[in-house]
Short mmCIF file of C-alpha atoms in Angstrom, two decimals:
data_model
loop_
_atom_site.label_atom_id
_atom_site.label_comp_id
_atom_site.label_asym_id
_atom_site.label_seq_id
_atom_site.Cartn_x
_atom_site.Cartn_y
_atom_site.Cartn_z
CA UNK A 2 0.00 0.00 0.00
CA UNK A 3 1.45 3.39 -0.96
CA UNK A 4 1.84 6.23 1.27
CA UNK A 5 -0.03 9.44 0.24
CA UNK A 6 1.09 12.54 2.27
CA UNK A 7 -1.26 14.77 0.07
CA UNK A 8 -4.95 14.43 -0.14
CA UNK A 9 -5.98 13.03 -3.85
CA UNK A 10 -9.00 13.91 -5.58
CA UNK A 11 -10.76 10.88 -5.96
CA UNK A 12 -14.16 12.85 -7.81
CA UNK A 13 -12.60 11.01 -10.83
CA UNK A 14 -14.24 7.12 -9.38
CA UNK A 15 -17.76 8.44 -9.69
CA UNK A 16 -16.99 10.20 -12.88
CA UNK A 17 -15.75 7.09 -14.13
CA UNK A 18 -18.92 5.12 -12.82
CA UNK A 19 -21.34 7.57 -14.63
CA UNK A 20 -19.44 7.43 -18.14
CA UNK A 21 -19.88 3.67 -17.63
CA UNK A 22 -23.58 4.01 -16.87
CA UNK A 23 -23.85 5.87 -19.80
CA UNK A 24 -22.50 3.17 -22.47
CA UNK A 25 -25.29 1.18 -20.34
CA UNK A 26 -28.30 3.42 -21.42
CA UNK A 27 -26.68 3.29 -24.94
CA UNK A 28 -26.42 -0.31 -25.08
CA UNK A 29 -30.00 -0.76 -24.16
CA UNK A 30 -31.11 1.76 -26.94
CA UNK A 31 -29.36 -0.49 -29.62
CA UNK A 32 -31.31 -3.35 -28.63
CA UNK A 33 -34.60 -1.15 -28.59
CA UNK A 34 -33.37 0.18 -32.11
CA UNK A 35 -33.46 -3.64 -33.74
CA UNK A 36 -36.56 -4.71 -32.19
CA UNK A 37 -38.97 -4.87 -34.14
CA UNK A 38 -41.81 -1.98 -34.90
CA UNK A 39 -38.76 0.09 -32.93
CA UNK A 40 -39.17 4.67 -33.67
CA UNK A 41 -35.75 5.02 -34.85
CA UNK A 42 -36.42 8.27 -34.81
CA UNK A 43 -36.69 8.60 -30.99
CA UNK A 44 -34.78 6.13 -30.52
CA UNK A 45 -31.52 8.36 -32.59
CA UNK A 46 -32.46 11.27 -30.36
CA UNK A 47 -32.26 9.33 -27.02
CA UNK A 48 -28.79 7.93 -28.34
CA UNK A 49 -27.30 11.85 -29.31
CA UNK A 50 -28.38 12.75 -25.97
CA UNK A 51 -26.50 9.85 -24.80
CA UNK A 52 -23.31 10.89 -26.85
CA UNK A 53 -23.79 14.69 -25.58
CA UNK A 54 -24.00 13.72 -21.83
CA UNK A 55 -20.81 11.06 -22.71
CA UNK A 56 -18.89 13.79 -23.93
CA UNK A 57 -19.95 16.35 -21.21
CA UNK A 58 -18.59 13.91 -18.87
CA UNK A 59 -14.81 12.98 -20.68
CA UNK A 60 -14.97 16.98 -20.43
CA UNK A 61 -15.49 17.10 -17.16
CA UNK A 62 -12.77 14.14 -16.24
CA UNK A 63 -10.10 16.33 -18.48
CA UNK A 64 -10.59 19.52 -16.52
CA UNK A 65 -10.41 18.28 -13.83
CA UNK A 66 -7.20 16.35 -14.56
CA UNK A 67 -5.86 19.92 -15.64
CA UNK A 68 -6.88 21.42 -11.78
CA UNK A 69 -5.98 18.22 -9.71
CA UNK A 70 -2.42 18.45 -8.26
CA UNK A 71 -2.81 14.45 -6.59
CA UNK A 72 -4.45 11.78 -8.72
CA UNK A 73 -5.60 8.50 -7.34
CA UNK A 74 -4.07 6.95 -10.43
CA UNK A 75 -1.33 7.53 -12.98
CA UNK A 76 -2.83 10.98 -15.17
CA UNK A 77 -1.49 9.20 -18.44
CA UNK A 78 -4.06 6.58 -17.05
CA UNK A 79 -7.14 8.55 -16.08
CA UNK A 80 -6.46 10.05 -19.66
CA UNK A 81 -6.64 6.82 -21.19
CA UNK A 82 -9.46 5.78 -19.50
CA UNK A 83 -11.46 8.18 -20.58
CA UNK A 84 -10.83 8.14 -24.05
CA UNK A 85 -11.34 5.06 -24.37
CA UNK A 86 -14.67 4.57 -23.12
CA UNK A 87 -15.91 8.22 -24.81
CA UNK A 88 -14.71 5.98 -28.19
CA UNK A 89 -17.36 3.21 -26.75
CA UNK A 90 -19.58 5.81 -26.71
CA UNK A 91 -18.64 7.44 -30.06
CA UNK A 92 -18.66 3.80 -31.91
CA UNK A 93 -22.46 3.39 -31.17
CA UNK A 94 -23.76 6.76 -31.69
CA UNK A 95 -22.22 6.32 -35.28
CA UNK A 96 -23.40 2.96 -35.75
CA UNK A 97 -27.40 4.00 -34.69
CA UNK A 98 -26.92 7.24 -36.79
CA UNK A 99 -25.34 5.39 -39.90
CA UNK A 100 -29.02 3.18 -39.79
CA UNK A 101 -31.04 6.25 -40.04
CA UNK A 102 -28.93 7.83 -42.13
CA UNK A 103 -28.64 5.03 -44.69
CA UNK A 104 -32.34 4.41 -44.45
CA UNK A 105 -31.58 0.67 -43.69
CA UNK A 106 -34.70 -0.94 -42.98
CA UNK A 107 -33.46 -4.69 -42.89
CA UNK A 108 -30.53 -5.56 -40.90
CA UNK A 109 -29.33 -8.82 -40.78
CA UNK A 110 -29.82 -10.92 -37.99
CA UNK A 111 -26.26 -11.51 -36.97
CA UNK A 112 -26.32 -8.04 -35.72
CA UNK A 113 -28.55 -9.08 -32.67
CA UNK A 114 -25.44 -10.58 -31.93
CA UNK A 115 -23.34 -8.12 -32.03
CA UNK A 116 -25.30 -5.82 -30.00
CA UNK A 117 -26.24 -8.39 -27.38
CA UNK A 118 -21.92 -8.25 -26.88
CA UNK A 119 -21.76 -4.87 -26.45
CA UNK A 120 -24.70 -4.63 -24.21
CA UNK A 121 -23.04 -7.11 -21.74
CA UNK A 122 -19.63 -5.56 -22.22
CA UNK A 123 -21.47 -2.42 -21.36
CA UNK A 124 -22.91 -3.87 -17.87
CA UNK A 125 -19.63 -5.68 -17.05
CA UNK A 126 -17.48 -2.43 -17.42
CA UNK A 127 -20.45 -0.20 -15.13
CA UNK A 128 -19.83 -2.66 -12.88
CA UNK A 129 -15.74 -2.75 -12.99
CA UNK A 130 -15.90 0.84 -12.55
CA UNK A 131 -17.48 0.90 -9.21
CA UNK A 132 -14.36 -1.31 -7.60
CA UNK A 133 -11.79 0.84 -9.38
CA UNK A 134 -11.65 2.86 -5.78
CA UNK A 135 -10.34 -0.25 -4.15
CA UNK A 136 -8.96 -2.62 -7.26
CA UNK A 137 -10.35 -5.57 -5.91
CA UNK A 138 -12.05 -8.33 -8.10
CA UNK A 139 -11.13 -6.62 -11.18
CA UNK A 140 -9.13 -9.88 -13.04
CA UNK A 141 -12.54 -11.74 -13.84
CA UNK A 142 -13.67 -8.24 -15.60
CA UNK A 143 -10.95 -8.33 -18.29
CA UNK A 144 -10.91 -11.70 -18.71
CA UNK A 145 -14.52 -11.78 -19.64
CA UNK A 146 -14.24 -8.31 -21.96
CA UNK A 147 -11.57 -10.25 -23.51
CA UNK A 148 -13.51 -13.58 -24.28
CA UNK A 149 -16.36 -10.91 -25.31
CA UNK A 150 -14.38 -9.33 -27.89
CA UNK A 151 -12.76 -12.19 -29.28
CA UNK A 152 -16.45 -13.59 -29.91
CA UNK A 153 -17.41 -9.97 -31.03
CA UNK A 154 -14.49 -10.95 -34.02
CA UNK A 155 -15.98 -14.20 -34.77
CA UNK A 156 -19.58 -12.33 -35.27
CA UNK A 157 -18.52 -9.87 -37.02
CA UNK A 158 -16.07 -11.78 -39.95
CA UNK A 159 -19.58 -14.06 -39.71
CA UNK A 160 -21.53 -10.52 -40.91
CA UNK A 161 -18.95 -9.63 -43.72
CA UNK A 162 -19.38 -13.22 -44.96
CA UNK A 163 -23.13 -12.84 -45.09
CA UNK A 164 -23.15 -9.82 -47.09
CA UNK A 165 -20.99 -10.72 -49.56
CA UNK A 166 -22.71 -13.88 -50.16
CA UNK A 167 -24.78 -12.64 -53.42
CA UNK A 168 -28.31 -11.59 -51.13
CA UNK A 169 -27.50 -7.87 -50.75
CA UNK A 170 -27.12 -5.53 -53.74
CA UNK A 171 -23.69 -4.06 -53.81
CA UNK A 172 -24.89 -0.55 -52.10
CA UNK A 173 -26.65 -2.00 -49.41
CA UNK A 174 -23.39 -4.08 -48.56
CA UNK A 175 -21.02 -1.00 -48.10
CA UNK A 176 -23.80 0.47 -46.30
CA UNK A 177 -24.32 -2.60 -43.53
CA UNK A 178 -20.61 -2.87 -43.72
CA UNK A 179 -20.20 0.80 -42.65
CA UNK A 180 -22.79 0.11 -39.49
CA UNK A 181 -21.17 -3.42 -38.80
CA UNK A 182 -17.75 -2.02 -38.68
CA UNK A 183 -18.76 0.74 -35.83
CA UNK A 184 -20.29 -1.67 -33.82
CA UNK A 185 -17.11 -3.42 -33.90
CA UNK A 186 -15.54 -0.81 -33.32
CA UNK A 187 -17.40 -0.31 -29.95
CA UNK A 188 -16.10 -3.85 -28.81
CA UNK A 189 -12.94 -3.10 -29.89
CA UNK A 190 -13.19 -0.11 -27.63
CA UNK A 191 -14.38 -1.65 -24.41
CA UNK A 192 -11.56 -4.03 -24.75
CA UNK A 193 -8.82 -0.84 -24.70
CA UNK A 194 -11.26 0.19 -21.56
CA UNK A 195 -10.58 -2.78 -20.13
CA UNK A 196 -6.62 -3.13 -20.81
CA UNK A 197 -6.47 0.43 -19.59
CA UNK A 198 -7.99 -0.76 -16.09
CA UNK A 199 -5.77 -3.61 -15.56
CA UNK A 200 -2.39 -1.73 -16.36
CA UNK A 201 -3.84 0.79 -13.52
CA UNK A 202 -4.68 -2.86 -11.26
CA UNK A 203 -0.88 -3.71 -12.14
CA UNK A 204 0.69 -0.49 -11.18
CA UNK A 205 -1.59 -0.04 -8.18
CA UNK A 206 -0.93 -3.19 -6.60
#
């Protein structure tokens, strides 16, 4: 355990936890935005607020890097972190606005899969983020984001397979391919989340 002689600002855990809870909300409204008889019309608006409030708080976290003197982690870190999950964030705004966007009616059913990774990637990480303050439990977390993204890979080479197997006109293929590739993207990014959290376990312990 490390001696502090200076009092830290530790505002940055709960800043951290709300981010997280925020890729939550915008997990849930991809799986409301591929249901069926789903307003994608609402449903885009409720997912820009969700990118607006992501970015007000990666805002927040970097000014107050600039005014904190102590840090409860490494600021290179708390830097990372919160790039990385403000590109969760960023990865599945584009993905929902790319669908309205292209006007794509039919999506193909793999990407139920693909969403139903990043919603539990989304869940696992709100949870990681509320033991960050003592870095307990956190191994099983990145282990599981881990398995999660490899199977996010196997999904999505699945996807690219299916559309260029002759049943989608060639627009419509670099269209799904555009939304396919964000949502990857998105796993992608919760696995740099979760690297980012066990270098800070590492140096921390």
């Amino acid at each position: 355990m490390r001696l502090r002689l200076t009092p830290r600002d530790d505002s940055y855990y709960e800043m951290f936890a709300d981010s997280a809870n925020n890729l939550v909300i915008a997990s849930r409204l991809l799986v409301e935005l591929i249901s069926d008889g789903a307003d994608r019309e609402a449903i885009t608006e409720k997912m820009r607020a969700c990118e607006h409030a992501g970015d007000d708080r990666t805002h927040a976290i970097m000014r107050r890097l600039n005014e904190s003197f102590v840090t409860p982690f490494d600021r290179e870190d708390i830097y990372r972190l919160a790039s990385c999950l403000d590109d969760v964030m960023d990865s599945m705004d584009a993905a929902v606005d790319l669908i309205g966007l292209y006007s794509l009616d039919r999506l193909p059913k793999g990407i139920i899969d693909q969403v139903e990774v990043l919603e539990r990637a989304a869940e696992l990480t709100a949870e990681a983020m509320t033991r960050l303050r003592s870095m307990k439990n956190l191994t099983s977390y990145w282990i599981e984001i881990n398995r999660l993204e490899n199977q996010a890979d196997q999904i999505y080479r699945r996807l690219l397979a299916h559309l260029f197997s002759g049943e989608y006109d060639a627009l419509t293929v670099l269209k799904l391919k555009d939304v396919i590739e964000e949502l990857e993207k998105a796993a992608d990014a919760f696995e740099h989340v979760a690297n980012t959290v066990e270098s800070i376990a590492v140096k921390e312990s």
